[in-house]
Amino acid sequence: MTELKDIFSLNLRFSGNMNLTWTLLLLFFLEQTVFTPGLPFSRRHIDSPTSWVPGGHHRYCDVMMRRRWLIHRDKCKQINTFIHEDLATVAAFCNTPAVPCTSSRSLRSCHNSTHDVSVTDCFARAGTRPPYCHYHKKDSTRPIRVGCEEGEPVHLDG
């Protein structure tokens, strides 16, 4: 938050040069959001209630992947899952018995959901390239498995 205050103070100092201010603000947000591995779990995966997107439900993945900055600089993220449950519900899964993770090298154990959850899986269309990545979606209700650290979900497994 202090970085944001610093940027806005630059706005006051350079009020005569709006281009510099907008450039610095844009660089700040790009620095914060371009790389997906460091993004919080909720930003990558939680969408509750399910967001409305312009252009109809068939555009959900195209819009959400851009809105959440889940597109890499040089390639489209191949798969992402949005969970349509609130973060507290998903965090409660961290209290279920530990099971082996299947897709994380850094986490030793994961936790299964206690019930099926509504999800949307987004799959990159063949040949799609940034910055205009296009996706198709699959809605389903199924169990999920999460990796947790200190009682908070940090990884969606599988």
JSON list of C-alpha atoms in Angstrom, two decimals:
[
{"chain": "A", "resi": 1, "resn": "MET", "atom": "CA", "xyz": [0.00, 0.00, 0.00]},
{"chain": "A", "resi": 2, "resn": "THR", "atom": "CA", "xyz": [2.90, 2.35, 0.68]},
{"chain": "A", "resi": 3, "resn": "GLU", "atom": "CA", "xyz": [4.06, 1.88, -2.93]},
{"chain": "A", "resi": 4, "resn": "LEU", "atom": "CA", "xyz": [0.65, 3.06, -4.09]},
{"chain": "A", "resi": 5, "resn": "LYS", "atom": "CA", "xyz": [0.89, 6.15, -1.86]},
{"chain": "A", "resi": 6, "resn": "ASP", "atom": "CA", "xyz": [4.32, 6.86, -3.33]},
{"chain": "A", "resi": 7, "resn": "ILE", "atom": "CA", "xyz": [2.93, 6.68, -6.86]},
{"chain": "A", "resi": 8, "resn": "PHE", "atom": "CA", "xyz": [0.10, 9.04, -6.01]},
{"chain": "A", "resi": 9, "resn": "SER", "atom": "CA", "xyz": [2.59, 11.47, -4.46]},
{"chain": "A", "resi": 10, "resn": "LEU", "atom": "CA", "xyz": [4.46, 11.36, -7.78]},
{"chain": "A", "resi": 11, "resn": "ASN", "atom": "CA", "xyz": [1.20, 12.48, -9.34]},
{"chain": "A", "resi": 12, "resn": "LEU", "atom": "CA", "xyz": [1.33, 15.64, -7.24]},
{"chain": "A", "resi": 13, "resn": "ARG", "atom": "CA", "xyz": [4.96, 16.36, -8.06]},
{"chain": "A", "resi": 14, "resn": "PHE", "atom": "CA", "xyz": [4.60, 15.68, -11.78]},
{"chain": "A", "resi": 15, "resn": "SER", "atom": "CA", "xyz": [1.06, 16.99, -12.23]},
{"chain": "A", "resi": 16, "resn": "GLY", "atom": "CA", "xyz": [2.17, 18.87, -15.32]},
{"chain": "A", "resi": 17, "resn": "ASN", "atom": "CA", "xyz": [3.25, 15.64, -16.98]},
{"chain": "A", "resi": 18, "resn": "MET", "atom": "CA", "xyz": [0.30, 13.23, -16.87]},
{"chain": "A", "resi": 19, "resn": "ASN", "atom": "CA", "xyz": [1.99, 10.81, -19.26]},
{"chain": "A", "resi": 20, "resn": "LEU", "atom": "CA", "xyz": [4.76, 10.13, -16.74]},
{"chain": "A", "resi": 21, "resn": "THR", "atom": "CA", "xyz": [2.23, 9.58, -13.97]},
{"chain": "A", "resi": 22, "resn": "TRP", "atom": "CA", "xyz": [0.14, 7.15, -16.01]},
{"chain": "A", "resi": 23, "resn": "THR", "atom": "CA", "xyz": [3.26, 5.31, -17.16]},
{"chain": "A", "resi": 24, "resn": "LEU", "atom": "CA", "xyz": [4.49, 4.88, -13.59]},
{"chain": "A", "resi": 25, "resn": "LEU", "atom": "CA", "xyz": [1.06, 3.74, -12.43]},
{"chain": "A", "resi": 26, "resn": "LEU", "atom": "CA", "xyz": [0.82, 1.22, -15.26]},
{"chain": "A", "resi": 27, "resn": "LEU", "atom": "CA", "xyz": [4.30, -0.13, -14.51]},
{"chain": "A", "resi": 28, "resn": "PHE", "atom": "CA", "xyz": [3.40, -0.50, -10.85]},
{"chain": "A", "resi": 29, "resn": "PHE", "atom": "CA", "xyz": [0.32, -2.60, -11.63]},
{"chain": "A", "resi": 30, "resn": "LEU", "atom": "CA", "xyz": [2.13, -4.70, -14.24]},
{"chain": "A", "resi": 31, "resn": "GLU", "atom": "CA", "xyz": [4.90, -5.41, -11.76]},
{"chain": "A", "resi": 32, "resn": "GLN", "atom": "CA", "xyz": [2.32, -6.55, -9.21]},
{"chain": "A", "resi": 33, "resn": "THR", "atom": "CA", "xyz": [0.22, -8.78, -11.46]},
{"chain": "A", "resi": 34, "resn": "VAL", "atom": "CA", "xyz": [1.96, -10.20, -14.52]},
{"chain": "A", "resi": 35, "resn": "PHE", "atom": "CA", "xyz": [3.50, -13.32, -13.00]},
{"chain": "A", "resi": 36, "resn": "THR", "atom": "CA", "xyz": [0.88, -15.84, -11.89]},
{"chain": "A", "resi": 37, "resn": "PRO", "atom": "CA", "xyz": [2.90, -18.03, -9.48]},
{"chain": "A", "resi": 38, "resn": "GLY", "atom": "CA", "xyz": [3.10, -15.27, -6.85]},
{"chain": "A", "resi": 39, "resn": "LEU", "atom": "CA", "xyz": [-0.52, -14.25, -7.06]},
{"chain": "A", "resi": 40, "resn": "PRO", "atom": "CA", "xyz": [-2.70, -15.12, -4.10]},
{"chain": "A", "resi": 41, "resn": "PHE", "atom": "CA", "xyz": [-4.84, -18.24, -4.39]},
{"chain": "A", "resi": 42, "resn": "SER", "atom": "CA", "xyz": [-8.05, -16.24, -4.25]},
{"chain": "A", "resi": 43, "resn": "ARG", "atom": "CA", "xyz": [-7.07, -14.10, -7.22]},
{"chain": "A", "resi": 44, "resn": "ARG", "atom": "CA", "xyz": [-6.16, -17.12, -9.33]},
{"chain": "A", "resi": 45, "resn": "HIS", "atom": "CA", "xyz": [-9.06, -19.36, -8.35]},
{"chain": "A", "resi": 46, "resn": "ILE", "atom": "CA", "xyz": [-11.92, -17.86, -6.31]},
{"chain": "A", "resi": 47, "resn": "ASP", "atom": "CA", "xyz": [-14.90, -16.34, -8.14]},
{"chain": "A", "resi": 48, "resn": "SER", "atom": "CA", "xyz": [-17.84, -16.21, -5.76]},
{"chain": "A", "resi": 49, "resn": "PRO", "atom": "CA", "xyz": [-20.43, -15.24, -6.61]},
{"chain": "A", "resi": 50, "resn": "THR", "atom": "CA", "xyz": [-19.77, -16.07, -10.24]},
{"chain": "A", "resi": 51, "resn": "SER", "atom": "CA", "xyz": [-18.83, -12.86, -12.05]},
{"chain": "A", "resi": 52, "resn": "TRP", "atom": "CA", "xyz": [-20.98, -11.40, -14.78]},
{"chain": "A", "resi": 53, "resn": "VAL", "atom": "CA", "xyz": [-19.00, -10.88, -17.97]},
{"chain": "A", "resi": 54, "resn": "PRO", "atom": "CA", "xyz": [-19.91, -8.72, -20.98]},
{"chain": "A", "resi": 55, "resn": "GLY", "atom": "CA", "xyz": [-20.71, -10.60, -24.16]},
{"chain": "A", "resi": 56, "resn": "GLY", "atom": "CA", "xyz": [-22.37, -13.61, -22.56]},
{"chain": "A", "resi": 57, "resn": "HIS", "atom": "CA", "xyz": [-21.42, -16.64, -20.50]},
{"chain": "A", "resi": 58, "resn": "HIS", "atom": "CA", "xyz": [-19.46, -18.21, -23.38]},
{"chain": "A", "resi": 59, "resn": "ARG", "atom": "CA", "xyz": [-16.85, -15.41, -22.96]},
{"chain": "A", "resi": 60, "resn": "TYR", "atom": "CA", "xyz": [-16.42, -16.06, -19.21]},
{"chain": "A", "resi": 61, "resn": "CYS", "atom": "CA", "xyz": [-12.91, -17.53, -19.46]},
{"chain": "A", "resi": 62, "resn": "ASP", "atom": "CA", "xyz": [-11.61, -14.97, -21.98]},
{"chain": "A", "resi": 63, "resn": "VAL", "atom": "CA", "xyz": [-12.75, -12.13, -19.74]},
{"chain": "A", "resi": 64, "resn": "MET", "atom": "CA", "xyz": [-11.79, -13.64, -16.38]},
{"chain": "A", "resi": 65, "resn": "MET", "atom": "CA", "xyz": [-8.30, -14.70, -17.44]},
{"chain": "A", "resi": 66, "resn": "ARG", "atom": "CA", "xyz": [-7.61, -11.11, -18.54]},
{"chain": "A", "resi": 67, "resn": "ARG", "atom": "CA", "xyz": [-9.41, -9.54, -15.58]},
{"chain": "A", "resi": 68, "resn": "ARG", "atom": "CA", "xyz": [-7.33, -11.60, -13.13]},
{"chain": "A", "resi": 69, "resn": "TRP", "atom": "CA", "xyz": [-4.07, -11.05, -15.06]},
{"chain": "A", "resi": 70, "resn": "LEU", "atom": "CA", "xyz": [-3.53, -14.78, -15.60]},
{"chain": "A", "resi": 71, "resn": "ILE", "atom": "CA", "xyz": [-1.93, -14.42, -19.02]},
{"chain": "A", "resi": 72, "resn": "HIS", "atom": "CA", "xyz": [1.85, -14.72, -19.20]},
{"chain": "A", "resi": 73, "resn": "ARG", "atom": "CA", "xyz": [3.87, -12.27, -21.27]},
{"chain": "A", "resi": 74, "resn": "ASP", "atom": "CA", "xyz": [4.96, -14.83, -23.84]},
{"chain": "A", "resi": 75, "resn": "LYS", "atom": "CA", "xyz": [2.23, -17.49, -23.77]},
{"chain": "A", "resi": 76, "resn": "CYS", "atom": "CA", "xyz": [-1.36, -18.04, -22.77]},
{"chain": "A", "resi": 77, "resn": "LYS", "atom": "CA", "xyz": [-1.89, -19.92, -19.52]},
{"chain": "A", "resi": 78, "resn": "GLN", "atom": "CA", "xyz": [-3.08, -23.33, -20.66]},
{"chain": "A", "resi": 79, "resn": "ILE", "atom": "CA", "xyz": [-5.50, -24.24, -17.86]},
{"chain": "A", "resi": 80, "resn": "ASN", "atom": "CA", "xyz": [-7.05, -22.44, -14.91]},
{"chain": "A", "resi": 81, "resn": "THR", "atom": "CA", "xyz": [-9.93, -23.36, -12.63]},
{"chain": "A", "resi": 82, "resn": "PHE", "atom": "CA", "xyz": [-12.26, -20.85, -11.00]},
{"chain": "A", "resi": 83, "resn": "ILE", "atom": "CA", "xyz": [-14.01, -22.06, -7.86]},
{"chain": "A", "resi": 84, "resn": "HIS", "atom": "CA", "xyz": [-17.48, -20.66, -7.22]},
{"chain": "A", "resi": 85, "resn": "GLU", "atom": "CA", "xyz": [-17.28, -20.86, -3.41]},
{"chain": "A", "resi": 86, "resn": "ASP", "atom": "CA", "xyz": [-16.11, -18.17, -1.02]},
{"chain": "A", "resi": 87, "resn": "LEU", "atom": "CA", "xyz": [-12.56, -18.25, 0.29]},
{"chain": "A", "resi": 88, "resn": "ALA", "atom": "CA", "xyz": [-13.66, -19.16, 3.84]},
{"chain": "A", "resi": 89, "resn": "THR", "atom": "CA", "xyz": [-15.41, -22.30, 2.56]},
{"chain": "A", "resi": 90, "resn": "VAL", "atom": "CA", "xyz": [-12.34, -23.36, 0.58]},
{"chain": "A", "resi": 91, "resn": "ALA", "atom": "CA", "xyz": [-10.03, -22.53, 3.51]},
{"chain": "A", "resi": 92, "resn": "ALA", "atom": "CA", "xyz": [-12.11, -24.87, 5.70]},
{"chain": "A", "resi": 93, "resn": "PHE", "atom": "CA", "xyz": [-10.96, -27.73, 3.46]},
{"chain": "A", "resi": 94, "resn": "CYS", "atom": "CA", "xyz": [-7.47, -27.16, 4.90]},
{"chain": "A", "resi": 95, "resn": "ASN", "atom": "CA", "xyz": [-8.78, -28.82, 8.09]},
{"chain": "A", "resi": 96, "resn": "THR", "atom": "CA", "xyz": [-9.60, -32.13, 6.39]},
{"chain": "A", "resi": 97, "resn": "PRO", "atom": "CA", "xyz": [-7.15, -35.06, 6.66]},
{"chain": "A", "resi": 98, "resn": "ALA", "atom": "CA", "xyz": [-3.96, -34.67, 4.64]},
{"chain": "A", "resi": 99, "resn": "VAL", "atom": "CA", "xyz": [-3.55, -36.61, 1.39]},
{"chain": "A", "resi": 100, "resn": "PRO", "atom": "CA", "xyz": [-0.67, -36.60, -1.11]},
{"chain": "A", "resi": 101, "resn": "CYS", "atom": "CA", "xyz": [-0.62, -33.75, -3.63]},
{"chain": "A", "resi": 102, "resn": "THR", "atom": "CA", "xyz": [-0.54, -34.83, -7.26]},
{"chain": "A", "resi": 103, "resn": "SER", "atom": "CA", "xyz": [0.66, -31.66, -9.02]},
{"chain": "A", "resi": 104, "resn": "SER", "atom": "CA", "xyz": [2.84, -29.80, -6.52]},
{"chain": "A", "resi": 105, "resn": "ARG", "atom": "CA", "xyz": [6.52, -30.47, -5.99]},
{"chain": "A", "resi": 106, "resn": "SER", "atom": "CA", "xyz": [6.81, -28.05, -3.09]},
{"chain": "A", "resi": 107, "resn": "LEU", "atom": "CA", "xyz": [3.81, -29.12, -0.98]},
{"chain": "A", "resi": 108, "resn": "ARG", "atom": "CA", "xyz": [3.92, -32.44, 0.83]},
{"chain": "A", "resi": 109, "resn": "SER", "atom": "CA", "xyz": [0.23, -32.74, 1.53]},
{"chain": "A", "resi": 110, "resn": "CYS", "atom": "CA", "xyz": [-3.09, -31.50, 0.23]},
{"chain": "A", "resi": 111, "resn": "HIS", "atom": "CA", "xyz": [-6.67, -31.64, 1.48]},
{"chain": "A", "resi": 112, "resn": "ASN", "atom": "CA", "xyz": [-9.85, -32.86, -0.20]},
{"chain": "A", "resi": 113, "resn": "SER", "atom": "CA", "xyz": [-13.05, -30.83, -0.19]},
{"chain": "A", "resi": 114, "resn": "THR", "atom": "CA", "xyz": [-15.80, -32.07, 2.10]},
{"chain": "A", "resi": 115, "resn": "HIS", "atom": "CA", "xyz": [-18.38, -31.69, -0.69]},
{"chain": "A", "resi": 116, "resn": "ASP", "atom": "CA", "xyz": [-18.61, -31.14, -4.42]},
{"chain": "A", "resi": 117, "resn": "VAL", "atom": "CA", "xyz": [-18.09, -27.53, -5.46]},
{"chain": "A", "resi": 118, "resn": "SER", "atom": "CA", "xyz": [-19.13, -25.59, -8.54]},
{"chain": "A", "resi": 119, "resn": "VAL", "atom": "CA", "xyz": [-16.12, -24.82, -10.76]},
{"chain": "A", "resi": 120, "resn": "THR", "atom": "CA", "xyz": [-15.33, -23.47, -14.20]},
{"chain": "A", "resi": 121, "resn": "ASP", "atom": "CA", "xyz": [-12.30, -24.92, -15.96]},
{"chain": "A", "resi": 122, "resn": "CYS", "atom": "CA", "xyz": [-10.75, -22.67, -18.61]},
{"chain": "A", "resi": 123, "resn": "PHE", "atom": "CA", "xyz": [-8.69, -24.27, -21.40]},
{"chain": "A", "resi": 124, "resn": "ALA", "atom": "CA", "xyz": [-6.59, -22.26, -23.87]},
{"chain": "A", "resi": 125, "resn": "ARG", "atom": "CA", "xyz": [-7.73, -22.73, -27.46]},
{"chain": "A", "resi": 126, "resn": "ALA", "atom": "CA", "xyz": [-5.13, -24.22, -29.82]},
{"chain": "A", "resi": 127, "resn": "GLY", "atom": "CA", "xyz": [-2.98, -21.59, -31.51]},
{"chain": "A", "resi": 128, "resn": "THR", "atom": "CA", "xyz": [-4.09, -18.71, -29.28]},
{"chain": "A", "resi": 129, "resn": "ARG", "atom": "CA", "xyz": [-1.39, -16.12, -28.47]},
{"chain": "A", "resi": 130, "resn": "PRO", "atom": "CA", "xyz": [-1.03, -13.18, -26.07]},
{"chain": "A", "resi": 131, "resn": "PRO", "atom": "CA", "xyz": [-2.25, -10.61, -25.61]},
{"chain": "A", "resi": 132, "resn": "TYR", "atom": "CA", "xyz": [-5.49, -11.99, -27.08]},
{"chain": "A", "resi": 133, "resn": "CYS", "atom": "CA", "xyz": [-5.67, -15.41, -25.45]},
{"chain": "A", "resi": 134, "resn": "HIS", "atom": "CA", "xyz": [-8.93, -17.24, -26.10]},
{"chain": "A", "resi": 135, "resn": "TYR", "atom": "CA", "xyz": [-10.37, -20.01, -23.96]},
{"chain": "A", "resi": 136, "resn": "HIS", "atom": "CA", "xyz": [-13.17, -22.50, -23.91]},
{"chain": "A", "resi": 137, "resn": "LYS", "atom": "CA", "xyz": [-14.86, -23.34, -20.65]},
{"chain": "A", "resi": 138, "resn": "LYS", "atom": "CA", "xyz": [-16.28, -26.35, -18.90]},
{"chain": "A", "resi": 139, "resn": "ASP", "atom": "CA", "xyz": [-18.63, -25.88, -15.96]},
{"chain": "A", "resi": 140, "resn": "SER", "atom": "CA", "xyz": [-18.95, -28.73, -13.49]},
{"chain": "A", "resi": 141, "resn": "THR", "atom": "CA", "xyz": [-19.62, -29.67, -9.90]},
{"chain": "A", "resi": 142, "resn": "ARG", "atom": "CA", "xyz": [-16.93, -31.90, -8.42]},
{"chain": "A", "resi": 143, "resn": "PRO", "atom": "CA", "xyz": [-14.63, -32.40, -5.45]},
{"chain": "A", "resi": 144, "resn": "ILE", "atom": "CA", "xyz": [-11.42, -30.35, -5.36]},
{"chain": "A", "resi": 145, "resn": "ARG", "atom": "CA", "xyz": [-8.08, -30.78, -3.61]},
{"chain": "A", "resi": 146, "resn": "VAL", "atom": "CA", "xyz": [-6.11, -27.85, -2.18]},
{"chain": "A", "resi": 147, "resn": "GLY", "atom": "CA", "xyz": [-2.63, -27.40, -0.80]},
{"chain": "A", "resi": 148, "resn": "CYS", "atom": "CA", "xyz": [-2.48, -25.23, 2.31]},
{"chain": "A", "resi": 149, "resn": "GLU", "atom": "CA", "xyz": [0.08, -23.28, 4.31]},
{"chain": "A", "resi": 150, "resn": "GLU", "atom": "CA", "xyz": [-0.77, -22.05, 7.80]},
{"chain": "A", "resi": 151, "resn": "GLY", "atom": "CA", "xyz": [-4.42, -22.96, 7.30]},
{"chain": "A", "resi": 152, "resn": "GLU", "atom": "CA", "xyz": [-4.85, -21.01, 4.07]},
{"chain": "A", "resi": 153, "resn": "PRO", "atom": "CA", "xyz": [-5.17, -22.48, 0.55]},
{"chain": "A", "resi": 154, "resn": "VAL", "atom": "CA", "xyz": [-2.17, -21.70, -1.65]},
{"chain": "A", "resi": 155, "resn": "HIS", "atom": "CA", "xyz": [-2.47, -24.33, -4.40]},
{"chain": "A", "resi": 156, "resn": "LEU", "atom": "CA", "xyz": [-5.29, -25.97, -6.34]},
{"chain": "A", "resi": 157, "resn": "ASP", "atom": "CA", "xyz": [-4.14, -29.54, -6.93]},
{"chain": "A", "resi": 158, "resn": "GLY", "atom": "CA", "xyz": [-4.87, -31.56, -10.02]}
]
